[in-house]
Short mmCIF file of C-alpha atoms in Angstrom, two decimals:
data_model
loop_
_atom_site.label_atom_id
_atom_site.label_comp_id
_atom_site.label_asym_id
_atom_site.label_seq_id
_atom_site.Cartn_x
_atom_site.Cartn_y
_atom_site.Cartn_z
CA MET A 1 13.66 13.52 0.24
CA LEU A 2 11.29 12.11 -2.41
CA GLY A 3 13.48 14.05 -4.84
CA LYS A 4 16.36 11.63 -4.20
CA ILE A 5 14.34 8.68 -5.47
CA ARG A 6 14.46 7.66 -9.11
CA ILE A 7 12.34 5.13 -10.97
CA VAL A 8 14.30 3.05 -13.50
CA LEU A 9 12.51 1.10 -16.25
CA MET A 10 14.46 -1.63 -18.09
CA GLU A 11 13.77 -2.12 -21.80
CA THR A 12 10.09 -1.25 -21.63
CA SER A 13 8.14 -2.50 -24.68
CA HIS A 14 5.00 -0.37 -24.65
CA PRO A 15 5.27 3.44 -24.74
CA GLY A 16 1.79 3.62 -23.18
CA ASN A 17 3.16 1.97 -20.06
CA ILE A 18 5.87 4.63 -19.81
CA GLY A 19 3.15 7.29 -19.70
CA ALA A 20 1.11 5.36 -17.14
CA VAL A 21 4.26 5.06 -15.00
CA ALA A 22 4.80 8.84 -15.23
CA ARG A 23 1.26 9.48 -14.04
CA ALA A 24 1.57 6.97 -11.19
CA MET A 25 4.83 8.60 -10.12
CA LYS A 26 3.48 12.15 -10.18
CA ASN A 27 0.36 11.07 -8.26
CA MET A 28 2.76 10.06 -5.48
CA ASP A 29 5.03 13.13 -5.94
CA ILE A 30 8.05 11.24 -7.30
CA SER A 31 9.45 12.81 -10.43
CA SER A 32 12.76 11.32 -11.56
CA LEU A 33 12.35 8.75 -14.36
CA TYR A 34 15.18 6.84 -16.08
CA LEU A 35 14.63 4.65 -19.13
CA VAL A 36 17.20 1.98 -19.97
CA SER A 37 17.09 1.13 -23.71
CA PRO A 38 13.31 1.21 -24.19
CA ARG A 39 12.09 -1.03 -27.03
CA ALA A 40 10.06 1.89 -28.33
CA MET A 41 10.57 5.53 -27.50
CA PRO A 42 7.91 7.58 -25.70
CA ASP A 43 5.25 8.68 -28.19
CA ASP A 44 1.73 10.10 -28.30
CA SER A 45 0.36 7.09 -26.41
CA SER A 46 2.83 7.82 -23.61
CA PHE A 47 1.69 11.42 -23.32
CA GLY A 48 -1.94 10.31 -23.52
CA ARG A 49 -1.59 7.88 -20.63
CA ALA A 50 0.53 10.36 -18.65
CA ALA A 51 -2.45 12.72 -18.49
CA GLY A 52 -1.07 15.77 -16.65
CA ALA A 53 2.32 14.18 -15.94
CA SER A 54 3.98 15.10 -19.24
CA ASP A 55 6.60 17.13 -17.30
CA ILE A 56 8.00 13.83 -16.04
CA LEU A 57 8.26 12.52 -19.60
CA ASP A 58 9.84 15.78 -20.77
CA SER A 59 12.60 15.51 -18.19
CA LEU A 60 13.25 11.75 -18.29
CA VAL A 61 16.81 10.45 -18.59
CA LEU A 62 17.60 7.98 -21.34
CA VAL A 63 20.56 5.63 -20.85
CA ASP A 64 21.78 2.39 -22.40
CA SER A 65 22.69 0.33 -19.34
CA LEU A 66 21.46 -0.35 -15.85
CA GLN A 67 24.89 0.66 -14.53
CA LYS A 68 24.44 4.15 -15.95
CA ALA A 69 20.90 4.39 -14.59
CA VAL A 70 21.99 3.67 -11.02
CA GLU A 71 25.17 5.76 -11.06
CA GLY A 72 25.51 7.72 -7.83
CA CYS A 73 22.87 5.66 -6.04
CA GLY A 74 23.80 4.32 -2.61
CA LEU A 75 20.79 2.03 -2.63
CA VAL A 76 19.47 0.02 -5.57
CA VAL A 77 16.25 -1.95 -5.21
CA GLY A 78 14.91 -4.31 -7.88
CA ALA A 79 11.29 -5.36 -8.30
CA SER A 80 11.12 -9.12 -8.39
CA ALA A 81 8.88 -12.13 -8.38
CA ARG A 82 10.29 -14.47 -5.73
CA ASN A 83 11.83 -17.89 -6.21
CA ARG A 84 15.14 -16.99 -7.77
CA ARG A 85 17.86 -19.61 -7.88
CA ILE A 86 20.00 -17.71 -5.37
CA PRO A 87 17.53 -15.97 -3.04
CA TRP A 88 18.47 -12.34 -2.56
CA PRO A 89 17.39 -10.26 0.43
CA VAL A 90 13.75 -9.44 -0.30
CA MET A 91 11.34 -7.04 1.36
CA ASN A 92 7.65 -6.50 1.10
CA PRO A 93 6.66 -3.10 -0.33
CA ARG A 94 5.99 -1.62 3.12
CA ASP A 95 9.35 -2.52 4.66
CA CYS A 96 11.02 -1.54 1.39
CA ALA A 97 9.42 1.91 1.44
CA LYS A 98 10.63 2.61 4.98
CA GLU A 99 14.14 1.54 4.02
CA VAL A 100 14.11 3.59 0.82
CA LEU A 101 12.93 6.68 2.63
CA ALA A 102 15.49 6.32 5.43
CA LYS A 103 18.32 5.93 2.94
CA ALA A 104 17.06 8.79 0.75
CA ALA A 105 18.03 11.09 3.61
CA VAL A 106 21.66 10.17 2.89
CA THR A 107 21.96 9.06 -0.73
CA ASP A 108 20.20 8.74 -4.08
CA VAL A 109 18.04 5.66 -4.37
CA ALA A 110 17.03 3.73 -7.51
CA LEU A 111 13.88 1.60 -7.76
CA VAL A 112 14.33 -0.66 -10.78
CA PHE A 113 11.47 -2.30 -12.70
CA GLY A 114 11.91 -4.95 -15.39
CA ARG A 115 10.38 -5.73 -18.75
CA GLU A 116 6.64 -6.23 -19.12
CA ASP A 117 7.02 -9.87 -20.16
CA ARG A 118 9.92 -11.15 -18.10
CA GLY A 119 10.95 -8.64 -15.46
CA LEU A 120 14.60 -8.22 -14.52
CA SER A 121 17.31 -10.71 -15.50
CA ASN A 122 19.27 -12.53 -12.81
CA ASP A 123 22.25 -10.43 -13.75
CA GLU A 124 20.30 -7.22 -13.22
CA LEU A 125 18.80 -8.47 -9.97
CA GLN A 126 22.29 -9.15 -8.70
CA GLN A 127 23.17 -5.47 -9.12
CA CYS A 128 20.62 -4.69 -6.43
CA ASN A 129 21.14 -4.34 -2.67
CA PHE A 130 17.82 -6.03 -2.16
CA HIS A 131 14.63 -6.91 -3.98
CA VAL A 132 11.07 -5.82 -3.40
CA HIS A 133 8.25 -8.29 -3.93
CA ILE A 134 4.57 -7.41 -4.18
CA PRO A 135 2.73 -10.31 -2.49
CA ALA A 136 0.30 -10.94 -5.33
CA ASN A 137 -2.07 -13.85 -5.87
CA PRO A 138 0.30 -16.78 -6.52
CA ASP A 139 -2.04 -18.03 -9.25
CA PHE A 140 -1.97 -14.70 -11.11
CA SER A 141 1.03 -12.83 -9.89
CA SER A 142 2.11 -10.63 -12.79
CA LEU A 143 1.08 -7.03 -12.28
CA ASN A 144 1.02 -4.56 -15.13
CA LEU A 145 4.29 -2.57 -15.04
CA ALA A 146 2.68 0.76 -14.16
CA MET A 147 0.54 -0.93 -11.49
CA ALA A 148 3.69 -2.25 -9.82
CA VAL A 149 5.24 1.22 -9.93
CA GLN A 150 2.01 2.64 -8.48
CA VAL A 151 1.99 0.23 -5.54
CA ILE A 152 5.65 0.81 -4.67
CA CYS A 153 5.42 4.60 -5.04
CA TYR A 154 2.22 4.59 -2.97
CA GLU A 155 4.07 2.80 -0.15
CA VAL A 156 6.96 5.28 -0.39
CA ARG A 157 4.48 8.14 -0.11
CA MET A 158 2.72 6.52 2.87
CA ALA A 159 6.10 6.13 4.59
CA PHE A 160 6.93 9.76 3.76
CA LEU A 161 3.63 11.08 5.12
CA SER A 162 3.92 8.90 8.24
CA MET A 163 7.32 10.44 8.84
CA LEU A 164 5.92 13.97 8.41
CA ASP A 165 3.12 13.12 10.84
CA GLY A 166 5.75 11.94 13.30
CA VAL A 167 7.69 15.19 12.98
CA ASP A 168 4.97 17.86 13.02
CA ASN A 169 2.24 15.87 14.74
CA GLY A 170 -0.02 16.81 11.83
CA SER A 171 -2.67 14.54 10.46
CA SER A 172 -1.89 14.27 6.78
CA ILE A 173 -2.87 10.61 6.53
CA ALA A 174 -4.73 10.05 9.78
CA SER A 175 -8.16 8.51 9.35
CA ILE A 176 -11.08 10.63 10.56
CA ARG A 177 -13.83 8.40 11.91
CA GLY A 178 -16.05 10.79 13.84
CA ALA A 179 -16.39 13.93 15.92
CA LYS A 180 -13.61 13.06 18.36
CA ASP A 181 -10.98 12.76 15.60
CA GLN A 182 -8.77 15.64 14.56
CA GLY A 183 -10.04 17.06 11.27
CA TRP A 184 -13.77 16.66 11.92
CA ASP A 185 -15.71 19.83 11.09
CA GLU A 186 -17.58 20.24 14.41
CA LEU A 187 -16.75 19.75 18.09
CA PRO A 188 -17.84 16.52 19.74
CA ALA A 189 -20.96 16.52 21.90
CA THR A 190 -20.01 16.23 25.58
CA ALA A 191 -21.25 13.66 28.10
CA ASP A 192 -23.58 16.16 29.81
CA GLU A 193 -25.04 17.25 26.46
CA LEU A 194 -25.68 13.62 25.60
CA GLU A 195 -27.35 12.98 28.96
CA GLY A 196 -29.61 15.98 28.32
CA PHE A 197 -30.48 14.46 24.97
CA PHE A 198 -31.21 11.02 26.44
CA ASP A 199 -33.55 12.59 29.01
CA HIS A 200 -35.32 14.49 26.27
CA LEU A 201 -35.50 11.41 24.03
CA GLU A 202 -36.98 9.31 26.80
CA ARG A 203 -39.66 11.93 27.61
CA THR A 204 -40.59 12.24 23.93
CA VAL A 205 -40.87 8.51 23.17
CA LYS A 206 -42.97 8.14 26.31
CA SER A 207 -45.29 10.90 25.12
CA THR A 208 -45.69 9.31 21.67
CA GLY A 209 -46.49 6.03 23.37
CA PHE A 210 -43.54 4.19 21.80
CA LEU A 211 -41.93 3.64 25.20
CA ASP A 212 -44.27 1.96 27.67
CA PRO A 213 -43.09 2.81 31.23
CA GLU A 214 -44.71 -0.42 32.44
CA ASN A 215 -42.64 -2.45 29.96
CA PRO A 216 -39.59 -0.42 28.89
CA ARG A 217 -37.64 -3.50 27.71
CA GLN A 218 -34.11 -2.49 26.66
CA LEU A 219 -35.24 0.44 24.59
CA MET A 220 -33.28 3.21 26.29
CA SER A 221 -30.20 1.02 26.70
CA ARG A 222 -30.15 0.31 22.99
CA LEU A 223 -30.66 3.96 22.10
CA ARG A 224 -27.89 4.99 24.50
CA ARG A 225 -25.54 2.40 23.02
CA LEU A 226 -26.29 3.62 19.51
CA PHE A 227 -25.71 7.32 20.13
CA LEU A 228 -22.79 6.86 22.50
CA ARG A 229 -20.80 4.87 19.98
CA ALA A 230 -21.65 7.11 17.01
CA ASP A 231 -19.10 9.73 18.09
CA ILE A 232 -21.67 12.45 17.58
CA ASP A 233 -20.92 16.16 17.22
CA LYS A 234 -22.66 19.21 18.71
CA VAL A 235 -24.45 20.15 15.49
CA GLU A 236 -25.80 16.64 15.03
CA LEU A 237 -26.98 16.63 18.64
CA ASN A 238 -28.74 19.97 18.15
CA ILE A 239 -30.49 18.58 15.09
CA LEU A 240 -31.71 15.58 17.07
CA ARG A 241 -32.91 17.83 19.90
CA GLY A 242 -34.72 19.95 17.31
CA ILE A 243 -36.50 16.90 15.93
CA LEU A 244 -37.61 15.90 19.45
CA THR A 245 -38.89 19.42 20.13
CA SER A 246 -40.83 19.40 16.85
CA VAL A 247 -42.48 16.16 17.98
CA ASP A 248 -43.15 17.55 21.46
CA LYS A 249 -45.08 20.45 19.89
CA LEU A 250 -47.60 18.01 18.43
CA PHE A 251 -48.78 17.38 21.99
CA LYS A 252 -49.27 21.04 22.94
CA MET B 1 -13.00 -13.78 3.37
CA LEU B 2 -11.70 -11.98 0.26
CA GLY B 3 -14.68 -13.64 -1.46
CA LYS B 4 -17.08 -11.41 0.48
CA ILE B 5 -15.58 -8.27 -1.02
CA ARG B 6 -16.99 -6.78 -4.19
CA ILE B 7 -15.61 -3.98 -6.34
CA VAL B 8 -18.30 -1.63 -7.70
CA LEU B 9 -17.57 0.71 -10.63
CA MET B 10 -19.97 3.60 -11.26
CA GLU B 11 -20.67 4.60 -14.88
CA THR B 12 -17.20 3.81 -16.17
CA SER B 13 -16.46 5.51 -19.51
CA HIS B 14 -13.56 3.46 -20.90
CA PRO B 15 -13.94 -0.30 -21.40
CA GLY B 16 -10.14 -0.62 -21.24
CA ASN B 17 -10.25 0.57 -17.65
CA ILE B 18 -12.74 -2.16 -16.78
CA GLY B 19 -10.24 -4.75 -18.02
CA ALA B 20 -7.37 -3.12 -16.14
CA VAL B 21 -9.52 -3.19 -12.98
CA ALA B 22 -10.20 -6.91 -13.50
CA ARG B 23 -6.48 -7.62 -13.76
CA ALA B 24 -5.69 -5.51 -10.68
CA MET B 25 -8.39 -7.36 -8.72
CA LYS B 26 -7.22 -10.82 -9.75
CA ASN B 27 -3.60 -9.93 -8.95
CA MET B 28 -4.81 -9.36 -5.40
CA ASP B 29 -7.17 -12.39 -5.40
CA ILE B 30 -10.42 -10.41 -5.32
CA SER B 31 -12.91 -11.60 -7.91
CA SER B 32 -16.36 -10.05 -7.56
CA LEU B 33 -16.94 -7.12 -9.96
CA TYR B 34 -20.14 -5.06 -10.27
CA LEU B 35 -20.68 -2.48 -12.99
CA VAL B 36 -23.30 0.20 -12.49
CA SER B 37 -24.53 1.54 -15.86
CA PRO B 38 -21.18 1.62 -17.68
CA ARG B 39 -21.01 4.27 -20.45
CA ALA B 40 -19.67 1.59 -22.79
CA MET B 41 -19.96 -2.15 -22.32
CA PRO B 42 -16.86 -4.34 -21.88
CA ASP B 43 -15.30 -5.04 -25.29
CA ASP B 44 -12.08 -6.36 -26.84
CA SER B 45 -10.06 -3.59 -25.21
CA SER B 46 -11.37 -4.74 -21.82
CA PHE B 47 -10.29 -8.31 -22.44
CA GLY B 48 -6.94 -7.11 -23.77
CA ARG B 49 -6.16 -5.08 -20.66
CA ALA B 50 -7.49 -7.85 -18.39
CA ALA B 51 -4.70 -10.14 -19.65
CA GLY B 52 -5.42 -13.44 -17.85
CA ALA B 53 -8.28 -12.05 -15.76
CA SER B 54 -11.04 -12.57 -18.32
CA ASP B 55 -12.83 -14.89 -15.86
CA ILE B 56 -13.61 -11.83 -13.75
CA LEU B 57 -15.10 -10.05 -16.77
CA ASP B 58 -17.08 -13.18 -17.70
CA SER B 59 -18.71 -13.31 -14.29
CA LEU B 60 -19.25 -9.59 -13.66
CA VAL B 61 -22.64 -8.36 -12.48
CA LEU B 62 -24.32 -5.57 -14.42
CA VAL B 63 -26.84 -3.37 -12.57
CA ASP B 64 -28.47 0.01 -13.15
CA SER B 65 -28.16 1.63 -9.73
CA LEU B 66 -25.73 1.88 -6.84
CA GLN B 67 -28.50 0.64 -4.52
CA LYS B 68 -28.66 -2.65 -6.45
CA ALA B 69 -24.88 -2.97 -6.51
CA VAL B 70 -24.57 -2.76 -2.73
CA GLU B 71 -27.61 -4.91 -1.90
CA GLY B 72 -26.82 -7.28 0.94
CA CYS B 73 -23.65 -5.41 1.93
CA GLY B 74 -23.26 -4.56 5.62
CA LEU B 75 -20.41 -2.19 4.82
CA VAL B 76 -20.20 0.21 1.88
CA VAL B 77 -17.00 2.18 1.31
CA GLY B 78 -16.64 4.91 -1.32
CA ALA B 79 -13.39 6.09 -2.87
CA SER B 80 -13.16 9.82 -2.53
CA ALA B 81 -11.00 12.87 -2.93
CA ARG B 82 -11.30 14.81 0.34
CA ASN B 83 -12.81 18.22 0.90
CA ARG B 84 -16.49 17.48 0.50
CA ARG B 85 -18.99 20.02 1.73
CA ILE B 86 -20.13 17.75 4.56
CA PRO B 87 -17.05 15.78 5.61
CA TRP B 88 -17.83 12.10 5.93
CA PRO B 89 -15.82 9.66 8.03
CA VAL B 90 -12.71 9.02 5.93
CA MET B 91 -9.93 6.49 6.28
CA ASN B 92 -6.59 6.07 4.64
CA PRO B 93 -6.26 2.91 2.51
CA ARG B 94 -4.42 1.00 5.26
CA ASP B 95 -6.98 1.61 8.01
CA CYS B 96 -9.74 1.03 5.47
CA ALA B 97 -8.32 -2.35 4.47
CA LYS B 98 -8.19 -3.55 8.08
CA GLU B 99 -11.78 -2.45 8.61
CA VAL B 100 -12.97 -4.06 5.37
CA LEU B 101 -11.29 -7.33 6.22
CA ALA B 102 -12.64 -7.41 9.76
CA LYS B 103 -16.18 -6.74 8.55
CA ALA B 104 -15.87 -9.27 5.69
CA ALA B 105 -15.80 -11.95 8.38
CA VAL B 106 -19.42 -11.03 9.14
CA THR B 107 -20.97 -9.44 6.05
CA ASP B 108 -20.55 -8.66 2.37
CA VAL B 109 -18.55 -5.51 1.72
CA ALA B 110 -18.68 -3.15 -1.27
CA LEU B 111 -15.80 -0.93 -2.37
CA VAL B 112 -17.26 1.69 -4.69
CA PHE B 113 -15.23 3.65 -7.27
CA GLY B 114 -16.55 6.60 -9.26
CA ARG B 115 -16.33 7.86 -12.81
CA GLU B 116 -12.94 8.49 -14.45
CA ASP B 117 -13.58 12.22 -14.77
CA ARG B 118 -15.50 13.17 -11.65
CA GLY B 119 -15.58 10.31 -9.17
CA LEU B 120 -18.67 9.65 -7.06
CA SER B 121 -21.46 12.19 -6.65
CA ASN B 122 -22.28 13.61 -3.23
CA ASP B 123 -25.46 11.57 -3.31
CA GLU B 124 -23.52 8.36 -3.93
CA LEU B 125 -20.92 9.22 -1.31
CA GLN B 126 -23.71 9.65 1.22
CA GLN B 127 -24.77 6.04 0.66
CA CYS B 128 -21.43 4.96 2.12
CA ASN B 129 -20.57 4.09 5.72
CA PHE B 130 -17.25 5.79 5.23
CA HIS B 131 -14.92 6.99 2.52
CA VAL B 132 -11.41 5.91 1.62
CA HIS B 133 -8.92 8.50 0.43
CA ILE B 134 -5.59 7.74 -1.23
CA PRO B 135 -3.20 10.42 0.05
CA ALA B 136 -1.93 11.49 -3.37
CA ASN B 137 0.15 14.50 -4.35
CA PRO B 138 -2.21 17.42 -3.69
CA ASP B 139 -0.99 19.10 -6.89
CA PHE B 140 -1.81 16.04 -9.01
CA SER B 141 -4.22 13.94 -7.07
CA SER B 142 -6.33 12.13 -9.64
CA LEU B 143 -5.28 8.51 -10.02
CA ASN B 144 -6.31 6.43 -12.99
CA LEU B 145 -9.37 4.37 -12.00
CA ALA B 146 -7.63 0.99 -12.21
CA MET B 147 -4.64 2.36 -10.29
CA ALA B 148 -6.93 3.39 -7.45
CA VAL B 149 -8.51 -0.07 -7.43
CA GLN B 150 -5.01 -1.60 -7.46
CA VAL B 151 -3.87 0.41 -4.43
CA ILE B 152 -7.00 -0.37 -2.38
CA CYS B 153 -6.99 -4.08 -3.30
CA TYR B 154 -3.27 -4.26 -2.54
CA GLU B 155 -3.94 -2.91 0.95
CA VAL B 156 -6.77 -5.39 1.46
CA ARG B 157 -4.44 -8.21 0.45
CA MET B 158 -1.68 -6.95 2.77
CA ALA B 159 -4.20 -6.88 5.62
CA PHE B 160 -5.36 -10.39 4.68
CA LEU B 161 -1.81 -11.80 4.57
CA SER B 162 -0.90 -10.06 7.84
CA MET B 163 -3.89 -11.74 9.42
CA LEU B 164 -2.81 -15.15 8.05
CA ASP B 165 0.70 -14.54 9.40
CA GLY B 166 -0.84 -13.78 12.78
CA VAL B 167 -2.83 -17.00 12.75
CA ASP B 168 -0.33 -19.57 11.47
CA ASN B 169 2.88 -17.73 12.33
CA GLY B 170 3.90 -18.23 8.72
CA SER B 171 5.92 -15.73 6.78
CA SER B 172 3.88 -15.04 3.69
CA ILE B 173 4.77 -11.35 3.59
CA ALA B 174 7.69 -11.15 5.99
CA SER B 175 10.78 -9.49 4.56
CA ILE B 176 13.89 -11.65 4.34
CA ARG B 177 16.98 -9.54 4.90
CA GLY B 178 19.69 -12.08 5.57
CA ALA B 179 20.70 -15.45 6.96
CA LYS B 180 19.00 -15.01 10.31
CA ASP B 181 15.56 -14.42 8.76
CA GLN B 182 13.06 -17.20 8.21
CA GLY B 183 13.02 -18.15 4.53
CA TRP B 184 16.75 -17.73 3.84
CA ASP B 185 18.19 -20.70 1.96
CA GLU B 186 21.12 -21.48 4.29
CA LEU B 187 21.68 -21.49 8.05
CA PRO B 188 23.37 -18.47 9.61
CA ALA B 189 27.06 -18.68 10.47
CA THR B 190 27.52 -18.90 14.23
CA ALA B 191 29.64 -16.65 16.45
CA ASP B 192 32.37 -19.31 16.84
CA GLU B 193 32.49 -19.90 13.09
CA LEU B 194 32.87 -16.17 12.54
CA GLU B 195 35.68 -15.95 15.11
CA GLY B 196 37.48 -18.76 13.30
CA PHE B 197 37.09 -16.80 10.08
CA PHE B 198 38.38 -13.56 11.63
CA ASP B 199 41.49 -15.39 12.95
CA HIS B 200 42.09 -16.87 9.52
CA LEU B 201 41.50 -13.52 7.78
CA GLU B 202 43.94 -11.74 10.08
CA ARG B 203 46.66 -14.38 9.50
CA THR B 204 46.19 -14.18 5.75
CA VAL B 205 46.26 -10.39 5.43
CA LYS B 206 49.35 -10.38 7.61
CA SER B 207 51.01 -12.89 5.31
CA THR B 208 50.18 -10.86 2.19
CA GLY B 209 51.63 -7.79 3.91
CA PHE B 210 48.35 -5.84 3.77
CA LEU B 211 48.12 -5.79 7.58
CA ASP B 212 51.21 -4.37 9.24
CA PRO B 213 51.40 -5.73 12.84
CA GLU B 214 53.39 -2.63 13.81
CA ASN B 215 50.63 -0.34 12.54
CA PRO B 216 47.37 -2.31 12.39
CA ARG B 217 45.21 0.84 12.44
CA GLN B 218 41.49 -0.12 12.61
CA LEU B 219 41.72 -2.71 9.88
CA MET B 220 40.46 -5.75 11.79
CA SER B 221 37.78 -3.72 13.57
CA ARG B 222 36.41 -2.52 10.27
CA LEU B 223 36.46 -6.01 8.77
CA ARG B 224 34.75 -7.44 11.87
CA ARG B 225 32.07 -4.74 11.71
CA LEU B 226 31.45 -5.45 8.02
CA PHE B 227 31.05 -9.21 8.32
CA LEU B 228 29.20 -9.16 11.62
CA ARG B 229 26.49 -6.89 10.30
CA ALA B 230 26.17 -8.70 6.96
CA ASP B 231 24.09 -11.50 8.54
CA ILE B 232 26.24 -14.05 6.77
CA ASP B 233 25.33 -17.72 6.22
CA LYS B 234 27.42 -20.87 6.55
CA VAL B 235 27.89 -21.35 2.80
CA GLU B 236 29.07 -17.77 2.34
CA LEU B 237 31.48 -18.21 5.25
CA ASN B 238 32.88 -21.38 3.74
CA ILE B 239 33.44 -19.57 0.43
CA LEU B 240 35.36 -16.81 2.23
CA ARG B 241 37.47 -19.40 4.09
CA GLY B 242 38.14 -21.11 0.77
CA ILE B 243 39.38 -17.87 -0.74
CA LEU B 244 41.71 -17.30 2.22
CA THR B 245 43.06 -20.86 1.93
CA SER B 246 43.68 -20.36 -1.80
CA VAL B 247 45.70 -17.25 -0.94
CA ASP B 248 47.57 -19.07 1.83
CA LYS B 249 48.71 -21.68 -0.69
CA LEU B 250 50.59 -19.02 -2.63
CA PHE B 251 52.99 -18.82 0.33
CA LYS B 252 53.69 -22.53 0.57
#
């Protein structure tokens, strides 16, 4: 599905940027690059910036018009700063990525990026089904070309991985916050194990004199709150029990 | 709130990358940059790549340890490739951004990025509350440093703008797909206006002979479906009516 998506660069000035775009694309597993009349052809600086993505440069397609670059594409999206004279349908990168991915199931899709200094012309923008706008700082809104490609391709990849997660119920992009999340390396401690720990902890801090039974304040409540919210695993709990036991031995 | 967020770069090798990071930050309206023991100090190449973000370079903070860079921060997040020996809590950039923004209401937050060639050390990663992982192509997972900063700062900005939208019901990042979306330049055509247009269209295509009343097939259904889903505005509808009228005149 990512294979149906092509990145089109219009009249790029700096060959280094072409390489940086190739790297950004490959990082997100998108590999089809079209150049429309670049001002300078890819050179050593392109391959330098591409790092390990030279395969994308080796297989790029060179054409002399936007029309040729988008041939066969059922969806054409142009990167744009807002505030055009005739406003075109415009999406943020997240909505755009979902749309691109959905359409890439059916047809080839082109994502078109303009010149470093002045983006896409009105004429070029009007060859697009819709525009995508990165909501940058209005006081400093011009992203480097490869940065813009990186952000858009990142969103496409996030949409792609979200879709995979939906299909196979995997966890390719799920965050892992603690022991109760899929992907953690140990099983979570259970409620009864935690209660055993709290009992032990209370006995130990009484024996060290830290907890005064005559004036317990909120000590155990605060300790319970801490360890209950920490989403602790069995190994961690065993370590804590071991520490308590090592303290207990000092009193034997 | 974005002002409470600092970007920390560990032992960066290439001054050009420092400039590219500054530009990426300013594009997303994040301005506080800390350098921990850079291998080479910012130079002309930094200012070149920073483009208009030299103010961020001018006000950067130079320190000689990660501890100093994160001083005062209630939340420290480290950028990481996965698969560490001891897995740490890890979030994807989107979840991370929401967390960072929520915590930035209460405390300073540090986002820490490692060296170009080998990221953050295990020791440095273990100074973090959690890690953030960009779900890159597993076969080519190493993003350029400034690209990684761009992606994370972009997500922080998206979270920030989503929050603003929630508060003031504005539409700072809402996509605008057609005439019925807030932000379109003209009012949507209404159902009665569209019915008037369909009547007119049918009369005209009958008069040109394109629609045969004896064999209308699905012509009008298909035209209705097209214009009803196009989310058309009043000005567009008037243009279409004008075209029909100009055709009608040929028969007078």
